[in-house]
């Protein structure tokens, strides 16, 4: 076992695609500790249809806590303002100065990595660990990892993991819920129960 892994996201709500990514990434690098960190207001997203922070935190616990080495952190949720990944990564680097810091993400994130705030510093502090979100992205993610290495001079600037993707998004899950459907095969049954108990994603106006 080596290194620490971070898995950030909005998790609005967490779904089985997230779980596939998390489990595949852990299997690939076997980190000592894996931290799932829901973010506050993602710089690239509108905040309108985002469930309360407490709800997203609890849904993450329900969705991921049964995976060994995983803990769910409220660190980003407690910070003020927008959550740029660089702040989290700097913080984790201080806590865990030795070994690799893996940053688990889907291919959509890796493919737009140069748009991230302080992306070069990010690559000096952590290594993106990426799974394709759809089959078409697999090759593009590999090419992007090579491009990031060439741009920074870092030998393995990003690592891509091969596994069959689960083409699920939180948007799809929310859309099904807003339209009165039941996304049973897209999310964990405990998360679905939590959504029902707390009446989340039912008001079409929030969409
Ligand atoms: P939304 O549909 O609301 O934009 P999302 O499904 O993209 O949400 P996020 O919480 O934004 O979910 O994603 C968190 C992280 O998980 C990101 O790195 C994203 O690329 C990754 N991810 C999300 N869904 C998948 C999936 N099906 N396969 C692989 N990675 C995924």
PDB file of N, CA, C and O in Angstrom, residues 2-6 29 31-33 93 96-103 123 125-128 154-159:
ATOM      1  N   UNK A   2       0.505   2.198  -0.835  1.00  0.00           N
ATOM      2  CA  UNK A   2       1.307   3.404  -0.833  1.00  0.00           C
ATOM      3  C   UNK A   2       0.480   4.614  -1.229  1.00  0.00           C
ATOM      4  O   UNK A   2      -0.422   4.526  -2.053  1.00  0.00           O
ATOM      5  N   UNK A   3       0.804   5.733  -0.616  1.00  0.00           N
ATOM      6  CA  UNK A   3       0.187   6.997  -0.998  1.00  0.00           C
ATOM      7  C   UNK A   3      -1.209   7.195  -0.439  1.00  0.00           C
ATOM      8  O   UNK A   3      -1.782   6.357   0.258  1.00  0.00           O
ATOM      9  N   UNK A   4      -1.700   8.367  -0.775  1.00  0.00           N
ATOM     10  CA  UNK A   4      -3.020   8.809  -0.337  1.00  0.00           C
ATOM     11  C   UNK A   4      -3.803   9.110  -1.604  1.00  0.00           C
ATOM     12  O   UNK A   4      -3.226   9.551  -2.601  1.00  0.00           O
ATOM     13  N   UNK A   5      -5.101   8.891  -1.584  1.00  0.00           N
ATOM     14  CA  UNK A   5      -5.914   9.234  -2.757  1.00  0.00           C
ATOM     15  C   UNK A   5      -7.028  10.188  -2.342  1.00  0.00           C
ATOM     16  O   UNK A   5      -7.620  10.052  -1.265  1.00  0.00           O
ATOM     17  N   UNK A   6      -7.271  11.153  -3.219  1.00  0.00           N
ATOM     18  CA  UNK A   6      -8.347  12.130  -3.008  1.00  0.00           C
ATOM     19  C   UNK A   6      -9.370  11.925  -4.121  1.00  0.00           C
ATOM     20  O   UNK A   6      -9.004  11.778  -5.287  1.00  0.00           O
ATOM     21  N   UNK A  29      -3.992   1.444  -7.535  1.00  0.00           N
ATOM     22  CA  UNK A  29      -2.815   1.995  -6.832  1.00  0.00           C
ATOM     23  C   UNK A  29      -2.749   1.610  -5.358  1.00  0.00           C
ATOM     24  O   UNK A  29      -1.749   1.871  -4.697  1.00  0.00           O
ATOM     25  N   UNK A  31      -4.026   2.704  -2.347  1.00  0.00           N
ATOM     26  CA  UNK A  31      -3.575   3.742  -1.403  1.00  0.00           C
ATOM     27  C   UNK A  31      -3.805   3.325   0.045  1.00  0.00           C
ATOM     28  O   UNK A  31      -4.685   2.515   0.331  1.00  0.00           O
ATOM     29  N   UNK A  32      -2.997   3.916   0.938  1.00  0.00           N
ATOM     30  CA  UNK A  32      -3.187   3.634   2.371  1.00  0.00           C
ATOM     31  C   UNK A  32      -4.504   4.209   2.842  1.00  0.00           C
ATOM     32  O   UNK A  32      -5.147   3.664   3.735  1.00  0.00           O
ATOM     33  N   UNK A  33      -4.860   5.339   2.280  1.00  0.00           N
ATOM     34  CA  UNK A  33      -6.041   6.059   2.733  1.00  0.00           C
ATOM     35  C   UNK A  33      -6.677   6.740   1.523  1.00  0.00           C
ATOM     36  O   UNK A  33      -5.963   7.244   0.652  1.00  0.00           O
ATOM     37  N   UNK A  93      -1.229  17.933   1.083  1.00  0.00           N
ATOM     38  CA  UNK A  93       0.229  17.774   0.973  1.00  0.00           C
ATOM     39  C   UNK A  93       0.921  18.122   2.296  1.00  0.00           C
ATOM     40  O   UNK A  93       1.932  17.524   2.660  1.00  0.00           O
ATOM     41  N   UNK A  96       0.112  15.154   4.543  1.00  0.00           N
ATOM     42  CA  UNK A  96       0.788  13.922   4.087  1.00  0.00           C
ATOM     43  C   UNK A  96       1.918  14.313   3.131  1.00  0.00           C
ATOM     44  O   UNK A  96       1.769  14.231   1.904  1.00  0.00           O
ATOM     45  N   UNK A  97       3.049  14.746   3.669  1.00  0.00           N
ATOM     46  CA  UNK A  97       4.115  15.252   2.802  1.00  0.00           C
ATOM     47  C   UNK A  97       4.828  14.162   1.988  1.00  0.00           C
ATOM     48  O   UNK A  97       5.431  14.459   0.964  1.00  0.00           O
ATOM     49  N   UNK A  98       4.743  12.909   2.436  1.00  0.00           N
ATOM     50  CA  UNK A  98       5.507  11.846   1.761  1.00  0.00           C
ATOM     51  C   UNK A  98       4.614  11.001   0.857  1.00  0.00           C
ATOM     52  O   UNK A  98       3.431  10.840   1.116  1.00  0.00           O
ATOM     53  N   UNK A  99       5.219  10.437  -0.166  1.00  0.00           N
ATOM     54  CA  UNK A  99       4.505   9.477  -1.015  1.00  0.00           C
ATOM     55  C   UNK A  99       3.625  10.159  -2.051  1.00  0.00           C
ATOM     56  O   UNK A  99       3.518  11.389  -2.101  1.00  0.00           O
ATOM     57  N   UNK A 100       2.996   9.352  -2.885  1.00  0.00           N
ATOM     58  CA  UNK A 100       2.157   9.903  -3.952  1.00  0.00           C
ATOM     59  C   UNK A 100       0.842  10.421  -3.376  1.00  0.00           C
ATOM     60  O   UNK A 100       0.288   9.861  -2.432  1.00  0.00           O
ATOM     61  N   UNK A 101       0.357  11.470  -3.975  1.00  0.00           N
ATOM     62  CA  UNK A 101      -1.011  11.921  -3.694  1.00  0.00           C
ATOM     63  C   UNK A 101      -1.777  11.758  -5.003  1.00  0.00           C
ATOM     64  O   UNK A 101      -1.526  12.475  -5.975  1.00  0.00           O
ATOM     65  N   UNK A 102      -2.633  10.782  -5.043  1.00  0.00           N
ATOM     66  CA  UNK A 102      -3.419  10.503  -6.250  1.00  0.00           C
ATOM     67  C   UNK A 102      -4.689  11.338  -6.223  1.00  0.00           C
ATOM     68  O   UNK A 102      -5.323  11.453  -5.168  1.00  0.00           O
ATOM     69  N   UNK A 103      -5.050  11.868  -7.359  1.00  0.00           N
ATOM     70  CA  UNK A 103      -6.287  12.663  -7.450  1.00  0.00           C
ATOM     71  C   UNK A 103      -7.211  11.931  -8.427  1.00  0.00           C
ATOM     72  O   UNK A 103      -7.026  11.985  -9.642  1.00  0.00           O
ATOM     73  N   UNK A 123      -0.118  19.618 -10.684  1.00  0.00           N
ATOM     74  CA  UNK A 123       0.606  18.437 -11.168  1.00  0.00           C
ATOM     75  C   UNK A 123       1.932  18.236 -10.438  1.00  0.00           C
ATOM     76  O   UNK A 123       2.462  17.122 -10.407  1.00  0.00           O
ATOM     77  N   UNK A 125       2.145  18.611  -7.268  1.00  0.00           N
ATOM     78  CA  UNK A 125       1.791  18.140  -5.914  1.00  0.00           C
ATOM     79  C   UNK A 125       1.044  16.813  -5.909  1.00  0.00           C
ATOM     80  O   UNK A 125       1.045  16.084  -4.913  1.00  0.00           O
ATOM     81  N   UNK A 126       0.337  16.517  -7.011  1.00  0.00           N
ATOM     82  CA  UNK A 126      -0.470  15.296  -7.030  1.00  0.00           C
ATOM     83  C   UNK A 126      -0.498  14.702  -8.443  1.00  0.00           C
ATOM     84  O   UNK A 126      -0.057  15.335  -9.396  1.00  0.00           O
ATOM     85  N   UNK A 127      -0.990  13.487  -8.540  1.00  0.00           N
ATOM     86  CA  UNK A 127      -1.076  12.815  -9.842  1.00  0.00           C
ATOM     87  C   UNK A 127      -2.537  12.458 -10.134  1.00  0.00           C
ATOM     88  O   UNK A 127      -3.135  11.657  -9.404  1.00  0.00           O
ATOM     89  N   UNK A 128      -3.126  13.046 -11.181  1.00  0.00           N
ATOM     90  CA  UNK A 128      -4.474  12.622 -11.557  1.00  0.00           C
ATOM     91  C   UNK A 128      -4.502  11.125 -11.879  1.00  0.00           C
ATOM     92  O   UNK A 128      -3.588  10.614 -12.530  1.00  0.00           O
ATOM     93  N   UNK A 154       7.088  16.166 -16.175  1.00  0.00           N
ATOM     94  CA  UNK A 154       6.864  15.140 -15.143  1.00  0.00           C
ATOM     95  C   UNK A 154       6.647  13.798 -15.844  1.00  0.00           C
ATOM     96  O   UNK A 154       5.811  13.705 -16.752  1.00  0.00           O
ATOM     97  N   UNK A 155       7.411  12.774 -15.445  1.00  0.00           N
ATOM     98  CA  UNK A 155       7.405  11.514 -16.200  1.00  0.00           C
ATOM     99  C   UNK A 155       6.001  10.900 -16.287  1.00  0.00           C
ATOM    100  O   UNK A 155       5.528  10.575 -17.358  1.00  0.00           O
ATOM    101  N   UNK A 156       5.333  10.740 -15.173  1.00  0.00           N
ATOM    102  CA  UNK A 156       3.960  10.224 -15.196  1.00  0.00           C
ATOM    103  C   UNK A 156       3.065  11.315 -14.593  1.00  0.00           C
ATOM    104  O   UNK A 156       2.665  11.229 -13.436  1.00  0.00           O
ATOM    105  N   UNK A 157       2.779  12.336 -15.384  1.00  0.00           N
ATOM    106  CA  UNK A 157       2.005  13.477 -14.865  1.00  0.00           C
ATOM    107  C   UNK A 157       0.600  13.047 -14.489  1.00  0.00           C
ATOM    108  O   UNK A 157      -0.013  13.584 -13.571  1.00  0.00           O
ATOM    109  N   UNK A 158       0.054  12.063 -15.218  1.00  0.00           N
ATOM    110  CA  UNK A 158      -1.277  11.532 -14.905  1.00  0.00           C
ATOM    111  C   UNK A 158      -1.284  10.045 -15.237  1.00  0.00           C
ATOM    112  O   UNK A 158      -0.549   9.601 -16.118  1.00  0.00           O
ATOM    113  N   UNK A 159      -2.103   9.304 -14.506  1.00  0.00           N
ATOM    114  CA  UNK A 159      -2.194   7.855 -14.752  1.00  0.00           C
ATOM    115  C   UNK A 159      -3.612   7.539 -15.202  1.00  0.00           C
ATOM    116  O   UNK A 159      -4.575   8.031 -14.611  1.00  0.00           O
TER     117      UNK A 159
END
